Coordinates of C-alpha atoms in Angstrom, one line a residue:
M7 CA -16.3 25.2 -4.0
T8 CA -14.7 25.0 -0.6
T9 CA -15.3 22.1 1.9
S10 CA -17.4 24.3 4.2
S11 CA -19.8 25.3 1.4
M12 CA -20.1 21.8 -0.1
P13 CA -23.5 20.0 0.3
A14 CA -23.3 17.1 2.8
W15 CA -24.4 14.6 0.1
R16 CA -21.2 15.3 -1.8
T17 CA -18.8 14.4 0.9
P18 CA -19.1 10.7 0.3
L19 CA -18.6 11.2 -3.4
V20 CA -15.4 13.1 -2.8
G21 CA -14.3 10.3 -0.4
A22 CA -14.8 7.8 -3.1
Q23 CA -12.8 10.0 -5.4
M24 CA -9.9 10.0 -2.9
L25 CA -10.0 6.3 -2.7
V26 CA -9.7 6.1 -6.5
V27 CA -6.6 8.3 -6.3
A28 CA -5.0 6.0 -3.8
F29 CA -6.3 2.7 -5.3
G30 CA -3.6 2.0 -7.9
S31 CA -0.6 2.3 -5.4
L32 CA -2.7 0.8 -2.6
V33 CA -3.2 -2.5 -4.4
L34 CA 0.1 -2.6 -6.4
M35 CA 2.3 -3.1 -3.3
P36 CA 0.6 -6.2 -2.1
L37 CA 0.4 -7.7 -5.6
L38 CA 4.2 -7.3 -5.9
T39 CA 4.9 -8.9 -2.4
G40 CA 2.5 -11.8 -2.6
L41 CA 0.0 -10.3 -0.1
D42 CA -3.8 -10.3 -0.6
P43 CA -4.9 -7.0 -2.1
S44 CA -8.3 -7.3 -0.5
V45 CA -6.5 -7.5 3.0
A46 CA -4.6 -4.4 2.0
L47 CA -7.8 -2.6 1.2
F48 CA -9.3 -3.6 4.5
T49 CA -6.2 -2.6 6.5
A50 CA -5.8 0.7 4.7
G51 CA -9.4 1.5 5.6
V52 CA -9.1 0.4 9.2
G53 CA -5.7 2.1 9.6
T54 CA -7.0 5.4 8.3
L55 CA -9.9 5.2 10.7
I56 CA -7.5 4.5 13.6
F57 CA -5.3 7.4 12.5
H58 CA -8.2 9.8 12.5
F59 CA -9.4 8.6 15.9
I60 CA -5.9 9.2 17.4
T61 CA -5.5 12.6 15.8
G62 CA -9.0 13.9 16.5
K63 CA -10.1 14.0 12.9
S64 CA -7.8 17.0 12.2
V65 CA -5.5 16.0 9.4
P66 CA -6.9 15.3 5.9
V67 CA -4.7 12.3 5.0
F68 CA -5.3 8.7 3.9
L69 CA -3.0 5.8 4.9
A70 CA -2.3 2.8 2.8
S71 CA 0.5 0.4 1.6
S72 CA 4.0 1.7 2.0
F73 CA 6.3 1.0 -1.0
A74 CA 9.4 1.3 1.2
F75 CA 8.7 -2.2 2.4
I76 CA 8.4 -3.9 -1.0
A77 CA 11.9 -5.5 -1.1
P78 CA 12.1 -6.3 2.6
I79 CA 8.7 -7.9 2.7
G80 CA 9.5 -10.0 -0.5
Y81 CA 12.7 -11.2 1.1
A82 CA 11.2 -11.9 4.5
V83 CA 8.4 -13.9 3.1
Q84 CA 10.8 -16.0 1.1
T85 CA 13.1 -16.5 4.0
W86 CA 10.8 -16.8 7.1
G87 CA 7.3 -17.1 5.8
M88 CA 4.3 -14.8 5.7
S89 CA 3.3 -15.2 9.4
A90 CA 6.7 -14.4 10.8
T91 CA 6.9 -11.4 8.4
M92 CA 3.7 -10.0 9.7
G93 CA 5.1 -10.4 13.2
A94 CA 8.1 -8.3 12.3
L95 CA 5.8 -5.7 10.8
V96 CA 3.8 -5.5 14.1
V97 CA 7.0 -4.6 15.8
T98 CA 7.8 -2.1 13.1
G99 CA 4.6 -0.3 14.1
V100 CA 5.7 -0.4 17.7
L101 CA 8.9 1.4 16.7
Y102 CA 6.8 4.2 15.3
I103 CA 5.0 4.4 18.6
L104 CA 8.3 4.7 20.4
L105 CA 9.4 7.4 18.0
S106 CA 6.2 9.3 18.7
A107 CA 7.1 9.1 22.5
A108 CA 10.6 10.4 21.8
V109 CA 9.2 13.2 19.6
K110 CA 6.8 14.2 22.4
W111 CA 9.6 14.1 24.9
K112 CA 12.4 15.7 22.9
G113 CA 10.5 17.7 20.3
P114 CA 10.4 17.2 16.5
G115 CA 14.1 18.1 16.1
F116 CA 14.9 14.7 17.6
L117 CA 14.2 12.9 14.3
H118 CA 16.4 15.4 12.4
F119 CA 19.3 14.8 14.9
I120 CA 19.3 11.1 14.4
L121 CA 18.1 11.0 10.8
P122 CA 19.4 14.1 8.8
P123 CA 19.0 14.4 5.0
V124 CA 22.5 13.0 4.4
V125 CA 21.3 9.7 6.0
I126 CA 17.8 9.6 4.6
G127 CA 18.6 10.6 1.1
P128 CA 20.8 7.6 0.2
I129 CA 18.6 5.1 2.1
I130 CA 15.5 6.2 -0.1
M131 CA 17.7 6.0 -3.2
V132 CA 18.7 2.5 -2.3
I133 CA 15.0 1.4 -1.8
G134 CA 14.3 2.5 -5.4
L135 CA 17.5 1.4 -7.2
S136 CA 17.8 -1.9 -5.5
L137 CA 14.4 -2.9 -6.9
A138 CA 15.3 -1.9 -10.5
P139 CA 16.1 -5.4 -11.7
V140 CA 12.7 -6.6 -10.5
A141 CA 11.0 -4.0 -12.7
I142 CA 13.1 -4.8 -15.8
D143 CA 12.6 -8.6 -15.5
M144 CA 8.8 -8.1 -15.2
A145 CA 8.8 -5.6 -18.2
M146 CA 10.7 -8.1 -20.4
G147 CA 8.6 -11.0 -19.5
E148 CA 11.2 -12.9 -17.6
T149 CA 8.9 -13.7 -14.7
G150 CA 6.4 -15.7 -16.8
D151 CA 5.7 -17.4 -20.2
Y152 CA 4.8 -14.1 -22.0
G153 CA 7.5 -14.0 -24.6
Y154 CA 9.9 -11.1 -24.9
G155 CA 8.3 -9.1 -27.7
P156 CA 4.7 -9.2 -26.5
A157 CA 5.8 -8.4 -22.9
L158 CA 7.9 -5.6 -24.0
F159 CA 5.1 -4.0 -26.0
V160 CA 2.6 -4.3 -23.1
S161 CA 5.0 -3.0 -20.5
M162 CA 6.0 0.0 -22.6
T163 CA 2.4 0.8 -23.4
A164 CA 1.7 0.8 -19.6
L165 CA 4.8 2.9 -19.0
I166 CA 3.9 5.5 -21.7
A167 CA 0.3 5.8 -20.5
T168 CA 1.6 6.4 -17.0
V169 CA 4.2 9.0 -18.1
V170 CA 1.8 10.9 -20.4
T171 CA -0.9 11.0 -17.7
A172 CA 1.6 12.3 -15.1
A173 CA 3.1 14.8 -17.4
F174 CA 0.1 16.2 -19.4
A175 CA -3.1 15.3 -17.6
R176 CA -5.0 18.0 -15.9
G177 CA -7.2 18.1 -12.8
I178 CA -7.9 15.0 -10.8
F179 CA -6.5 12.7 -13.7
R180 CA -3.0 14.0 -13.0
V181 CA -2.9 12.3 -9.6
V182 CA -3.9 8.9 -10.8
P183 CA -1.2 8.0 -13.3
I184 CA -0.7 4.5 -11.9
L185 CA -4.3 3.7 -12.1
I186 CA -4.5 4.8 -15.7
G187 CA -1.3 3.1 -16.6
V188 CA -2.5 -0.2 -15.2
T189 CA -5.9 0.1 -16.9
V190 CA -4.4 0.9 -20.3
G191 CA -1.8 -1.9 -20.0
Y192 CA -4.4 -4.4 -18.9
M193 CA -6.7 -3.5 -21.9
V194 CA -3.8 -4.0 -24.3
A195 CA -2.7 -7.3 -22.6
L196 CA -6.3 -8.7 -22.7
P197 CA -6.6 -9.4 -26.4
M198 CA -3.1 -10.7 -26.5
G199 CA -3.9 -13.6 -24.4
M200 CA -1.8 -12.6 -21.4
V201 CA -4.8 -12.3 -19.0
D202 CA -6.2 -15.4 -17.3
L203 CA -9.7 -14.6 -16.1
T204 CA -10.3 -17.9 -14.5
P205 CA -9.7 -16.7 -10.9
M206 CA -12.3 -13.9 -11.4
Q207 CA -14.8 -16.3 -12.8
E208 CA -14.4 -18.8 -10.0
S209 CA -14.5 -16.3 -7.2
A210 CA -17.6 -15.3 -5.2
W211 CA -19.1 -11.8 -5.2
V212 CA -18.7 -11.5 -1.5
A213 CA -15.7 -13.2 0.2
L214 CA -13.7 -12.8 3.3
P215 CA -10.1 -11.5 2.6
E216 CA -7.3 -14.0 3.3
F217 CA -6.2 -12.7 6.7
V218 CA -2.9 -13.9 8.1
A219 CA -2.2 -14.0 11.8
P220 CA 1.4 -12.9 12.9
T221 CA 4.0 -15.1 14.7
F222 CA 7.1 -13.6 16.3
Q223 CA 10.7 -14.6 15.5
W224 CA 13.6 -12.4 16.5
Q225 CA 15.5 -12.8 13.1
P226 CA 12.9 -11.2 10.8
I227 CA 12.2 -8.6 13.6
L228 CA 15.8 -7.5 13.6
F229 CA 15.8 -7.5 9.8
M230 CA 12.7 -5.3 9.5
I231 CA 13.2 -2.7 12.2
P232 CA 15.8 -0.5 10.4
V233 CA 13.6 -0.5 7.3
A234 CA 11.1 1.7 9.2
I235 CA 13.6 4.6 9.1
A236 CA 12.8 5.9 5.7
P237 CA 9.0 5.7 6.1
A238 CA 9.1 7.4 9.4
V239 CA 10.9 10.4 8.0
E240 CA 8.7 10.3 4.9
H241 CA 5.8 10.6 7.3
V242 CA 7.3 13.8 8.7
G243 CA 7.6 15.2 5.2
D244 CA 4.0 14.3 4.3
V245 CA 2.7 16.0 7.4
M246 CA 4.6 19.2 6.6
A247 CA 3.3 18.9 3.1
I248 CA -0.3 18.7 4.0
S249 CA 0.3 21.5 6.5
K250 CA 1.4 23.8 3.6
V251 CA -1.5 22.7 1.4
T252 CA -4.2 23.5 4.1
G253 CA -2.4 26.4 5.8
K254 CA -2.5 24.7 9.2
D255 CA 0.4 23.6 11.4
Y256 CA -0.1 20.0 12.1
V257 CA 3.3 19.5 13.6
R258 CA 2.0 21.7 16.5
K259 CA -1.6 20.6 16.5
P260 CA -2.5 17.7 16.9
G261 CA 1.3 17.4 17.0
L262 CA 3.9 15.3 15.2
H263 CA 3.9 12.8 18.1
R264 CA 0.2 12.1 17.6
T265 CA 0.5 11.7 13.8
L266 CA 3.4 9.3 14.3
L267 CA 1.4 7.4 16.9
G268 CA -1.5 7.1 14.6
D269 CA 0.7 5.8 11.8
G270 CA 2.4 3.3 14.1
V271 CA -0.9 1.9 15.5
A272 CA -2.3 1.7 12.0
T273 CA 0.8 -0.2 10.8
S274 CA 0.8 -2.7 13.8
T275 CA -3.0 -3.2 13.3
A276 CA -2.6 -3.8 9.6
A277 CA 0.1 -6.5 10.3
L278 CA -2.2 -8.3 12.8
F279 CA -4.5 -9.0 9.8
G280 CA -1.8 -9.9 7.3
G281 CA -1.8 -6.4 5.6
P282 CA 1.2 -4.2 4.5
P283 CA 2.5 -1.4 6.6
N284 CA 0.6 1.9 6.3
T285 CA 2.0 5.3 5.4
T286 CA 0.5 8.6 4.5
Y287 CA -0.2 8.9 0.8
S288 CA 1.3 11.8 -1.1
E289 CA -1.1 11.0 -4.1
V290 CA -4.1 11.8 -1.9
T291 CA -2.3 15.0 -0.6
G292 CA -1.9 16.1 -4.2
A293 CA -5.6 15.4 -4.8
V294 CA -6.5 17.5 -1.6
M295 CA -4.4 20.4 -3.1
L296 CA -6.2 20.2 -6.4
T297 CA -9.8 19.9 -5.1
K298 CA -9.3 22.2 -2.0
M299 CA -11.3 19.7 0.0
F300 CA -9.7 19.9 3.4
N301 CA -12.3 18.3 5.5
P302 CA -10.8 15.1 7.2
V303 CA -14.3 13.5 7.3
I304 CA -13.7 13.0 3.5
M305 CA -10.8 10.6 4.3
I306 CA -13.1 8.8 6.8
W307 CA -15.5 8.1 4.0
A308 CA -12.7 6.9 1.7
A309 CA -11.6 4.6 4.5
G310 CA -15.1 3.2 4.9
F311 CA -15.4 2.6 1.1
A312 CA -12.0 0.7 1.3
V313 CA -13.2 -1.6 4.0
V314 CA -16.4 -2.4 2.1
L315 CA -14.6 -3.1 -1.2
A316 CA -12.2 -5.5 0.7
F317 CA -15.1 -8.0 0.9
I318 CA -16.0 -7.9 -2.8
G319 CA -14.4 -11.2 -3.9
K320 CA -14.4 -10.6 -7.6
L321 CA -12.5 -7.3 -7.2
G322 CA -9.6 -8.9 -5.3
A323 CA -9.6 -11.8 -7.9
I324 CA -9.5 -9.4 -11.0
L325 CA -6.6 -7.5 -9.4
Q326 CA -4.6 -10.7 -9.2
T327 CA -5.1 -11.3 -13.0
I328 CA -3.0 -8.3 -13.9
P329 CA -0.1 -9.6 -16.0
D330 CA 3.5 -9.1 -14.8
P331 CA 4.6 -7.0 -17.9
V332 CA 1.9 -4.4 -17.0
M333 CA 3.3 -4.2 -13.5
G334 CA 6.8 -4.1 -14.9
G335 CA 6.0 -1.0 -17.0
I336 CA 4.6 0.8 -14.1
L337 CA 7.4 -0.1 -11.8
V338 CA 10.0 1.4 -14.1
V339 CA 8.6 4.8 -13.3
L340 CA 7.7 4.0 -9.7
F341 CA 11.0 2.7 -8.6
G342 CA 12.9 5.4 -10.5
S343 CA 10.7 7.9 -8.7
I344 CA 11.5 6.6 -5.3
A345 CA 15.3 7.0 -6.1
A346 CA 14.6 10.5 -7.4
V347 CA 12.9 11.4 -4.1
G348 CA 16.1 10.3 -2.3
M349 CA 18.2 12.5 -4.6
N350 CA 15.8 15.4 -4.1
T351 CA 16.1 15.0 -0.4
L352 CA 19.9 15.7 -0.7
V353 CA 19.4 18.7 -3.1
R354 CA 16.5 20.3 -1.4
N355 CA 18.3 20.3 2.0
G356 CA 21.5 21.6 0.6
V357 CA 23.7 18.7 1.4
D358 CA 27.2 19.6 0.3
M359 CA 28.6 16.6 -1.6
T360 CA 32.1 18.2 -1.8
R361 CA 32.5 17.6 1.9
E362 CA 34.3 14.3 2.6
R363 CA 31.9 13.1 5.4
N364 CA 28.8 13.6 3.2
L365 CA 30.4 11.9 0.2
I366 CA 31.5 9.0 2.4
I367 CA 28.0 8.5 3.9
V368 CA 26.2 8.6 0.6
A369 CA 28.8 6.5 -1.3
V370 CA 29.1 3.7 1.2
T371 CA 25.3 3.5 1.7
L372 CA 24.6 3.4 -2.0
V373 CA 27.2 0.8 -2.9
F374 CA 26.3 -1.5 0.1
G375 CA 22.6 -1.3 -0.9
I376 CA 22.8 -1.6 -4.7
G377 CA 25.7 -4.0 -4.7
G378 CA 24.1 -6.4 -2.2
M379 CA 26.6 -6.2 0.7
V380 CA 25.9 -8.9 3.4
V381 CA 27.4 -8.6 6.9
G382 CA 27.2 -11.8 8.8
Q383 CA 25.9 -15.3 8.0
A384 CA 22.6 -17.2 8.0
E385 CA 20.1 -15.9 10.5
F386 CA 22.7 -13.3 11.8
A387 CA 23.1 -11.7 8.4
L388 CA 22.4 -8.0 8.0
Q389 CA 21.8 -6.8 4.4
G390 CA 19.8 -4.6 2.0
I391 CA 18.0 -1.6 3.4
A392 CA 18.4 -2.7 7.0
L393 CA 22.2 -2.7 6.5
C394 CA 22.1 0.6 4.7
G395 CA 20.1 2.2 7.5
V396 CA 22.5 1.1 10.2
V397 CA 25.6 2.0 8.2
A398 CA 24.3 5.5 7.3
I399 CA 23.3 6.3 10.9
V400 CA 26.5 5.1 12.4
L401 CA 28.7 6.9 9.8
N402 CA 26.8 10.1 10.4
L403 CA 27.3 9.8 14.2
V404 CA 31.0 9.0 14.2
L405 CA 32.4 11.1 11.3
P406 CA 33.6 14.5 12.3
G407 CA 32.1 17.7 11.1
R408 CA 28.5 17.0 11.9
H409 CA 27.9 20.4 13.6
I410 CA 29.0 22.2 10.3
D411 CA 26.2 20.5 8.4
N412 CA 23.7 21.7 11.1
E413 CA 24.9 25.3 11.0
E414 CA 24.8 25.3 7.1
R415 CA 21.2 24.0 7.2
Q416 CA 20.2 26.6 9.7
A417 CA 21.8 29.4 7.7
T418 CA 20.0 28.2 4.6
A419 CA 16.7 28.1 6.3
E420 CA 17.2 31.6 7.6

């Protein structure tokens, strides 16, 4: 059944289904970074509504928590506090807005000039691989008093459930492997005494999410801005992907500048409330492809449901009872998948790794990011993904032979 022939009463039900698809990833990111998952639900809903207002309800996408910011937010919260981190994320959204203006002025090719695949690929790989120790510590029970054996059993159960769902499930179940993995892991951990249900029992049914107001400090702002590079390029890829799914050219109409603007305003708005940065969700795009439901109104319903769920106190409380080993099992797949996306960016775009300039850019970026290189001291230090972004961009601009890469990509496209 197509969207046009679907009865009106089914549209909200499909919207609820889309929220279910996004739910696992949506709440996982705030749980890993110490943010309130109820706030993340609220800001995902509000951000999606803002996006559709700016783009004229023309693109069937759902916006929610961006995994590219997990490590940077975790570090920023520990170093400068939650409020200052939110201020930096507000500025990150402003960067998207500036990028949208540049795309409108120079055209979509502007982003590819500054951020070609040889730059974006290794940055995305660093985002995944630099987080690998976090996943392993959680999977082995190092982050709590779980015990090595029980923790490993629970984490591997969650991991296997996620892998089996992703590889063998059919229909809508195939696009919710994280949700199923978390559910199976939680059910196994419950009788083993790993789940403390006290927060859920003590919480109210209806409660206001724990909103956090931003403050602005230049140190976390300078740290966070380069992190936005990867999600901005990911946004372009997602817009092109949904264009292929629906058969419409969203880069032309409503225009890449409008979708970037919508993403940027949504991200800044989320941070004003204490929520994580928003990004277009590939899981939901996959669900759109499976169901053939292309009506953007469906995503508006999903956004509305997300806002309502944010005020159900017991839902937010039960999410915070998920044991670390369950999360660890899921993250083994998730962080590895992020790294694989970076590798695929290099392969899909035909980046020739036998060329010295490409090899140097990728090699230096990976070792700096995974090895923990720090340039500077104290508040002037540049490290992690931020450092990798700067290094990769500078190397790509200064090393000779860039025009050869451009010609080769054009020849491949033709």
